[in-house]
CSV table of C-alpha atoms and ligand atoms in Angstrom, one decimal:
chain,number,residue,atom,x,y,z
Q,267,UNK,CA,76.5,5.3,-87.8
Q,268,UNK,CA,73.5,6.1,-88.4
Q,269,UNK,CA,71.5,5.3,-91.5
Q,270,UNK,CA,71.2,7.8,-94.3
Q,271,UNK,CA,68.6,8.1,-96.8
Q,272,UNK,CA,69.3,9.7,-99.9
Q,273,UNK,CA,66.9,12.6,-100.6
Q,274,UNK,CA,64.9,14.7,-103.2
Q,275,UNK,CA,65.7,18.2,-105.3
Q,276,UNK,CA,61.9,19.5,-105.8
Q,277,UNK,CA,61.2,22.4,-108.0
Q,278,UNK,CA,58.8,24.8,-106.6
Q,279,UNK,CA,56.5,25.8,-109.6
Q,280,UNK,CA,54.9,28.9,-108.9
Q,281,UNK,CA,54.0,31.6,-112.2
Q,282,UNK,CA,55.1,34.2,-108.9
Q,283,UNK,CA,58.7,32.6,-109.5
Q,284,UNK,CA,58.2,32.0,-113.4
Q,285,UNK,CA,57.9,36.0,-113.8
Q,286,UNK,CA,60.7,36.8,-111.8
Q,287,UNK,CA,62.7,34.5,-113.7
Q,288,UNK,CA,63.9,32.5,-110.0
Q,289,UNK,CA,64.0,28.7,-110.2
Q,290,UNK,CA,63.8,27.5,-106.3
Q,291,UNK,CA,64.6,23.9,-105.5
Q,292,UNK,CA,63.8,22.7,-102.3
Q,293,UNK,CA,66.5,19.7,-101.0
Q,294,UNK,CA,64.4,17.6,-98.5
Q,295,UNK,CA,66.6,17.0,-96.2
Q,296,UNK,CA,64.0,16.5,-93.7
Q,297,UNK,CA,63.4,12.8,-95.0
Q,298,UNK,CA,66.7,11.7,-94.7
Q,299,UNK,CA,66.5,9.8,-91.7
Q,300,UNK,CA,63.1,8.7,-89.9
Q,301,UNK,CA,63.4,11.0,-86.3
Q,302,UNK,CA,67.2,12.5,-86.7
Q,303,UNK,CA,65.9,14.5,-89.4
Q,304,UNK,CA,67.3,16.9,-91.1
Q,305,UNK,CA,70.6,19.3,-90.3
Q,306,UNK,CA,70.5,17.5,-87.0
Q,307,UNK,CA,72.1,14.5,-88.6
Q,308,UNK,CA,74.9,16.0,-90.1
Q,309,UNK,CA,75.6,18.1,-87.1
Q,310,UNK,CA,75.4,14.8,-85.3
Q,311,UNK,CA,77.4,12.4,-87.6
Q,312,UNK,CA,80.7,13.1,-86.0
Q,313,UNK,CA,79.9,13.7,-82.1
Q,314,UNK,CA,78.7,10.0,-82.3
Q,315,UNK,CA,81.8,9.0,-84.2
Q,316,UNK,CA,83.8,11.0,-81.2
Q,317,UNK,CA,81.7,9.5,-78.5
Q,318,UNK,CA,82.3,6.3,-79.5
Q,319,UNK,CA,85.8,6.8,-80.0
Q,320,UNK,CA,86.5,8.3,-76.9
Q,321,UNK,CA,84.9,5.2,-75.1
Q,322,UNK,CA,81.9,7.2,-73.7
Q,323,UNK,CA,78.7,5.2,-73.0
Q,324,UNK,CA,76.5,8.5,-72.7
Q,325,UNK,CA,75.4,11.2,-74.4
Q,326,UNK,CA,74.3,14.0,-72.5
Q,327,UNK,CA,73.0,17.6,-74.2
Q,328,UNK,CA,70.5,21.0,-73.2
Q,329,UNK,CA,67.7,22.3,-74.9
Q,330,UNK,CA,64.4,24.2,-74.9
Q,331,UNK,CA,61.2,21.4,-73.7
Q,332,UNK,CA,60.2,21.8,-77.9
Q,333,UNK,CA,63.8,21.0,-79.0
Q,334,UNK,CA,64.7,19.4,-82.2
Q,335,UNK,CA,67.6,18.9,-81.1
Q,336,UNK,CA,66.7,16.8,-77.9
Q,337,UNK,CA,64.6,15.3,-80.1
Q,338,UNK,CA,67.2,14.1,-82.5
Q,339,UNK,CA,70.0,13.4,-80.1
Q,340,UNK,CA,67.4,11.0,-77.7
Q,341,UNK,CA,66.7,8.9,-81.0
Q,342,UNK,CA,70.1,9.2,-82.2
Q,343,UNK,CA,71.4,7.3,-79.0
Q,344,UNK,CA,69.2,5.2,-79.4
Q,345,UNK,CA,69.9,4.0,-82.4
Q,346,UNK,CA,73.4,4.1,-81.9
Q,347,UNK,CA,73.5,2.4,-78.7
Q,348,UNK,CA,74.1,5.2,-76.1
Q,349,UNK,CA,72.0,6.1,-73.3
Q,350,UNK,CA,71.2,9.8,-73.1
Q,351,UNK,CA,70.4,12.6,-70.8
Q,352,UNK,CA,68.5,15.8,-71.5
Q,353,UNK,CA,69.2,19.1,-69.1
Q,354,UNK,CA,65.4,21.0,-69.5
Q,355,UNK,CA,65.7,24.5,-69.8
Q,356,UNK,CA,62.2,25.2,-67.0
Q,357,UNK,CA,60.1,23.6,-64.8
Q,358,UNK,CA,58.7,19.7,-65.9
Q,359,UNK,CA,54.9,20.2,-67.0
Q,360,UNK,CA,52.9,16.6,-67.3
Q,361,UNK,CA,52.0,15.3,-69.2
Q,362,UNK,CA,55.0,15.8,-71.3
Q,363,UNK,CA,55.0,17.6,-74.0
Q,364,UNK,CA,55.3,15.2,-77.6
Q,365,UNK,CA,58.9,16.2,-78.4
Q,366,UNK,CA,59.6,15.0,-74.4
Q,367,UNK,CA,57.3,12.1,-74.6
Q,368,UNK,CA,59.0,10.9,-77.5
Q,369,UNK,CA,62.7,11.8,-75.9
Q,370,UNK,CA,61.8,9.6,-73.1
Q,371,UNK,CA,61.0,6.7,-74.9
Q,372,UNK,CA,63.6,6.7,-76.6
Q,373,UNK,CA,65.1,6.5,-73.5
Q,374,UNK,CA,66.5,9.5,-72.8
Q,375,UNK,CA,66.4,10.6,-69.1
Q,376,UNK,CA,65.3,14.3,-68.7
Q,377,UNK,CA,66.3,16.0,-66.2
Q,378,UNK,CA,65.1,19.7,-65.6
Q,379,UNK,CA,66.8,23.4,-64.8
Q,380,UNK,CA,65.8,26.2,-63.8
Q,381,UNK,CA,65.9,28.9,-66.5
Q,382,UNK,CA,68.8,31.0,-64.2
Q,383,UNK,CA,70.6,27.4,-63.6
Q,384,UNK,CA,70.3,27.0,-67.4
Q,385,UNK,CA,72.1,29.7,-68.4
Q,386,UNK,CA,75.0,28.8,-66.6
Q,387,UNK,CA,75.0,25.5,-69.1
Q,388,UNK,CA,78.2,25.9,-70.5
Q,389,UNK,CA,80.3,27.0,-67.2
Q,390,UNK,CA,82.6,24.4,-66.3
Q,391,UNK,CA,81.1,24.6,-62.6
Q,392,UNK,CA,77.7,23.5,-63.8
Q,393,UNK,CA,79.3,20.6,-66.3
Q,394,UNK,CA,81.7,19.2,-63.4
Q,395,UNK,CA,78.4,18.7,-61.3
Q,396,UNK,CA,76.7,17.4,-63.7
Q,397,UNK,CA,79.8,14.8,-64.2
Q,398,UNK,CA,79.1,14.4,-60.1
Q,399,UNK,CA,75.4,13.3,-60.5
Q,400,UNK,CA,75.5,11.3,-63.6
Q,401,UNK,CA,79.1,9.7,-64.4
Q,402,UNK,CA,81.0,10.0,-67.6
Q,403,UNK,CA,79.0,11.4,-70.8
Q,404,UNK,CA,79.9,12.7,-73.8
Q,405,UNK,CA,78.4,16.5,-74.1
Q,406,UNK,CA,77.2,17.8,-77.0
Q,407,UNK,CA,76.5,21.7,-76.9
Q,408,UNK,CA,72.8,23.4,-77.0
Q,409,UNK,CA,71.9,22.9,-80.9
Q,410,UNK,CA,74.5,20.5,-81.4
Q,411,UNK,CA,76.9,23.1,-82.4
Q,412,UNK,CA,80.7,22.5,-82.3
Q,413,UNK,CA,83.7,21.4,-84.6
Q,414,UNK,CA,82.2,18.2,-85.2
Q,415,UNK,CA,79.0,19.4,-86.2
Q,416,UNK,CA,80.7,22.3,-88.4
Q,417,UNK,CA,82.7,19.0,-89.7
Q,418,UNK,CA,78.7,17.5,-90.7
Q,419,UNK,CA,77.8,20.3,-92.4
Q,420,UNK,CA,80.8,20.8,-94.3
Q,421,UNK,CA,80.7,17.6,-95.5
Q,422,UNK,CA,76.9,18.0,-96.3
Q,423,UNK,CA,77.7,21.3,-98.5
Q,424,UNK,CA,80.4,18.4,-100.5
Q,425,UNK,CA,77.0,16.9,-101.1
Q,426,UNK,CA,75.3,19.8,-102.5
Q,427,UNK,CA,77.9,20.6,-104.5
Q,428,UNK,CA,76.7,18.3,-107.5
Q,429,UNK,CA,73.8,20.1,-107.4
Q,430,UNK,CA,73.5,23.3,-109.9
Q,431,UNK,CA,72.5,26.8,-108.0
Q,432,UNK,CA,73.6,30.0,-107.3
Q,433,UNK,CA,72.2,30.8,-104.2
Q,434,UNK,CA,72.1,28.1,-101.3
Q,435,UNK,CA,69.7,29.2,-98.9
Q,436,UNK,CA,68.5,27.7,-94.8
Q,437,UNK,CA,67.4,29.1,-91.8
Q,438,UNK,CA,69.6,29.7,-89.3
Q,439,UNK,CA,69.0,29.0,-85.2
Q,440,UNK,CA,72.9,28.7,-83.9
Q,441,UNK,CA,74.6,29.4,-86.6
Q,442,UNK,CA,76.7,25.8,-86.6
Q,443,UNK,CA,74.8,24.8,-90.0
Q,444,UNK,CA,75.0,27.7,-92.0
Q,445,UNK,CA,79.1,27.5,-90.7
Q,446,UNK,CA,79.7,24.4,-91.7
Q,447,UNK,CA,78.0,24.7,-95.3
Q,448,UNK,CA,79.8,27.7,-95.8
Q,449,UNK,CA,83.3,26.2,-94.6
Q,450,UNK,CA,82.6,23.1,-97.1
Q,451,UNK,CA,80.8,24.8,-100.3
Q,452,UNK,CA,83.1,26.7,-102.6
Q,453,UNK,CA,82.3,29.9,-103.4
Q,454,UNK,CA,78.4,30.3,-104.1
Q,455,UNK,CA,76.6,32.9,-102.3
Q,456,UNK,CA,74.5,31.4,-98.9
Q,457,UNK,CA,71.6,32.8,-97.1
Q,458,UNK,CA,70.4,32.5,-93.5
Q,459,UNK,CA,67.3,33.1,-92.5
Q,460,UNK,CA,67.7,34.1,-88.6
Q,461,UNK,CA,64.7,32.2,-86.8
Q,462,UNK,CA,65.4,34.3,-83.3
Q,463,UNK,CA,65.0,38.2,-82.6
Q,464,UNK,CA,68.0,40.7,-82.2
Q,465,UNK,CA,70.1,38.1,-84.1
Q,466,UNK,CA,73.1,41.0,-85.4
Q,467,UNK,CA,75.1,38.5,-83.2
Q,468,UNK,CA,75.0,35.7,-85.4
Q,469,UNK,CA,76.9,37.3,-88.0
Q,470,UNK,CA,80.2,37.3,-85.5
Q,471,UNK,CA,79.2,34.2,-84.1
Q,472,UNK,CA,79.7,32.5,-87.6
Q,473,UNK,CA,82.4,33.9,-88.7
Q,474,UNK,CA,84.5,33.1,-85.9
Q,475,UNK,CA,82.9,29.2,-85.9
Q,476,UNK,CA,84.1,29.5,-89.6
Q,477,UNK,CA,87.5,30.8,-89.2
Q,478,UNK,CA,87.8,28.3,-86.3
Q,479,UNK,CA,86.9,25.6,-88.7
Q,480,UNK,CA,89.0,26.3,-92.3
Q,481,UNK,CA,91.6,29.3,-90.9
Q,482,UNK,CA,89.4,31.5,-93.1
Q,483,UNK,CA,87.3,34.2,-93.8
Q,484,UNK,CA,84.9,34.1,-96.1
Q,485,UNK,CA,82.6,36.9,-97.7
Q,486,UNK,CA,79.8,34.7,-99.9
Q,487,UNK,CA,77.1,34.6,-97.1
Q,488,UNK,CA,75.2,36.4,-95.4
Q,489,UNK,CA,72.3,36.6,-92.4
Q,490,UNK,CA,69.1,38.2,-93.3
Q,491,UNK,CA,67.3,39.2,-89.5
Q,492,UNK,CA,64.0,40.2,-91.1
Q,493,UNK,CA,61.8,37.2,-90.8
Q,494,UNK,CA,62.1,36.4,-87.2
Q,495,UNK,CA,58.1,37.1,-86.6
Q,496,UNK,CA,59.1,37.7,-83.2
Q,497,UNK,CA,61.0,36.1,-82.2
Q,498,UNK,CA,62.3,32.2,-81.5
Q,499,UNK,CA,59.4,30.1,-81.8
Q,500,UNK,CA,56.8,32.9,-82.0
Q,501,UNK,CA,54.8,33.2,-85.3
Q,502,UNK,CA,51.6,34.9,-86.1
Q,503,UNK,CA,48.4,34.2,-88.4
Q,504,UNK,CA,50.4,35.9,-91.5
Q,505,UNK,CA,53.3,33.1,-90.9
Q,506,UNK,CA,50.5,30.1,-90.2
Q,507,UNK,CA,48.8,30.8,-93.3
Q,508,UNK,CA,52.0,30.9,-95.4
Q,509,UNK,CA,52.6,27.7,-94.2
Q,510,UNK,CA,49.3,25.8,-94.9
Q,511,UNK,CA,49.3,27.2,-98.6
Q,512,UNK,CA,52.9,27.0,-99.2
Q,513,UNK,CA,51.7,23.2,-98.1
Q,514,UNK,CA,48.8,22.6,-99.9
Q,515,UNK,CA,50.1,24.1,-103.0
Q,516,UNK,CA,53.8,22.5,-102.9
Q,517,UNK,CA,53.0,19.1,-100.7
Q,518,UNK,CA,55.7,19.9,-99.1
Q,519,UNK,CA,55.1,20.8,-94.7
Q,520,UNK,CA,57.3,23.2,-93.4
Q,521,UNK,CA,57.5,24.2,-89.3
Q,522,UNK,CA,56.7,27.7,-87.6
Q,523,UNK,CA,60.4,27.9,-86.1
Q,524,UNK,CA,62.6,27.8,-88.9
Q,525,UNK,CA,61.7,26.8,-92.4
Q,526,UNK,CA,58.6,28.4,-92.4
Q,527,UNK,CA,60.5,31.4,-91.8
Q,528,UNK,CA,62.8,30.6,-94.5
Q,529,UNK,CA,60.9,30.0,-97.0
Q,530,UNK,CA,59.0,33.1,-96.5
Q,531,UNK,CA,61.7,35.0,-96.7
Q,532,UNK,CA,63.1,33.9,-99.5
Q,533,UNK,CA,59.3,34.1,-101.3
Q,534,UNK,CA,59.0,37.7,-99.8
Q,535,UNK,CA,63.1,38.1,-100.8
Q,536,UNK,CA,62.5,37.6,-104.2
Q,537,UNK,CA,59.4,39.6,-104.0
Q,538,UNK,CA,62.1,42.9,-103.2
Q,539,UNK,CA,65.0,41.6,-106.5
Q,540,UNK,CA,67.2,40.8,-104.2
Q,541,UNK,CA,68.2,37.6,-106.3
Q,542,UNK,CA,69.6,38.4,-109.3
Q,543,UNK,CA,67.5,37.4,-112.5
Q,544,UNK,CA,68.1,34.4,-114.3
Q,545,UNK,CA,69.1,32.3,-110.7
Q,546,UNK,CA,68.1,29.1,-109.3
Q,547,UNK,CA,68.4,29.2,-105.3
Q,548,UNK,CA,68.6,26.0,-103.8
Q,549,UNK,CA,66.4,26.2,-100.3
Q,550,UNK,CA,67.4,23.5,-98.0
Q,551,UNK,CA,64.5,21.9,-95.8
Q,552,UNK,CA,66.6,21.1,-92.5
Q,553,UNK,CA,63.2,18.7,-90.6
Q,554,UNK,CA,61.8,20.2,-87.8
Q,555,UNK,CA,58.2,18.6,-88.2
Q,556,UNK,CA,58.4,16.9,-85.2
Q,557,UNK,CA,58.1,20.3,-83.8
Q,558,UNK,CA,55.1,21.8,-86.2
Q,559,UNK,CA,52.3,24.0,-83.8
Q,560,UNK,CA,52.0,23.5,-80.3
Q,561,UNK,CA,50.9,25.6,-78.3
W,69,LIG,C1,68.3,23.3,-85.5
W,69,LIG,C2,67.5,23.7,-87.0
W,69,LIG,C3,67.6,24.4,-87.5
W,69,LIG,C4,69.4,25.5,-87.5
W,69,LIG,O1,70.3,25.2,-87.1
W,69,LIG,P1,71.6,25.5,-86.4
W,69,LIG,O2,72.6,24.7,-86.8
W,69,LIG,O3,71.4,25.6,-84.7
W,69,LIG,O4,71.7,27.1,-87.0
W,69,LIG,C5,67.7,24.8,-88.6
W,69,LIG,N1,66.4,24.5,-89.1
W,69,LIG,C6,66.0,23.2,-87.9
W,69,LIG,C7,64.8,23.0,-88.8
W,69,LIG,C8,66.2,23.4,-87.5
W,69,LIG,O5,65.8,22.0,-86.6
């Protein structure tokens, strides 16, 4: 339903990697769509089809004020002819930041709820109240993670299968993307880099998403939890300096919430010999550049 642009694989040239005898490739999935870029394209693909099949006119979803998922869902809704509602955590702040200004520009109606109320967002009572307020809608959970998102990301893994690599690396938020990739990929190692602090619960979450989708457990993946830089959406000078020099050297922009932490983590892991020598790492650029460097 959403147009898809083919995306290139880019070789990272570096003396450091050459000495470590590691080949690092970046799959530029950030370039797959102008506004619904990166992993969100794959997570939304079957949700959009399902919403249409169910005859819903309206998509409703949840997110923080800088959410890539809110941004992508607003654009996808507009592109596919749905109305959209974004339930935003916290109070309204004017003027709208660039994420929310974009979302409203795409026709998304924003509805703010307190942090306390937001925690209840998956509760049947909360959703019933939303239906009373807004009428019928197709609900996409926070971050877009549900079985349809897993299906889309499993399909993405099929496409990646064509590339020669030993390790697949990607950033992890809710875990939906890695769960789909693990479900769809046969065999090769997958390393996720958690963007949030205290992310030990994520492995259980991913294991159960994979089990629900495939009926199986896999051992070929792990989540690295040491590169959160203070927590979700937190960053520091070391990370921001790294992002800047990586862009200068390789011409690839990274964001400070997801892909910057992943790339920092990959290079640091190479330094610590966590990847076998004479291997190829495929890093997924999952997008997220709309959220770069807000205050
Ligand atoms: C949303 C997002 C992620 C996290 O995806 P999950 O499926 O929630 O783990 C990773 N990278 C970028 C750029 C994102 O926008």
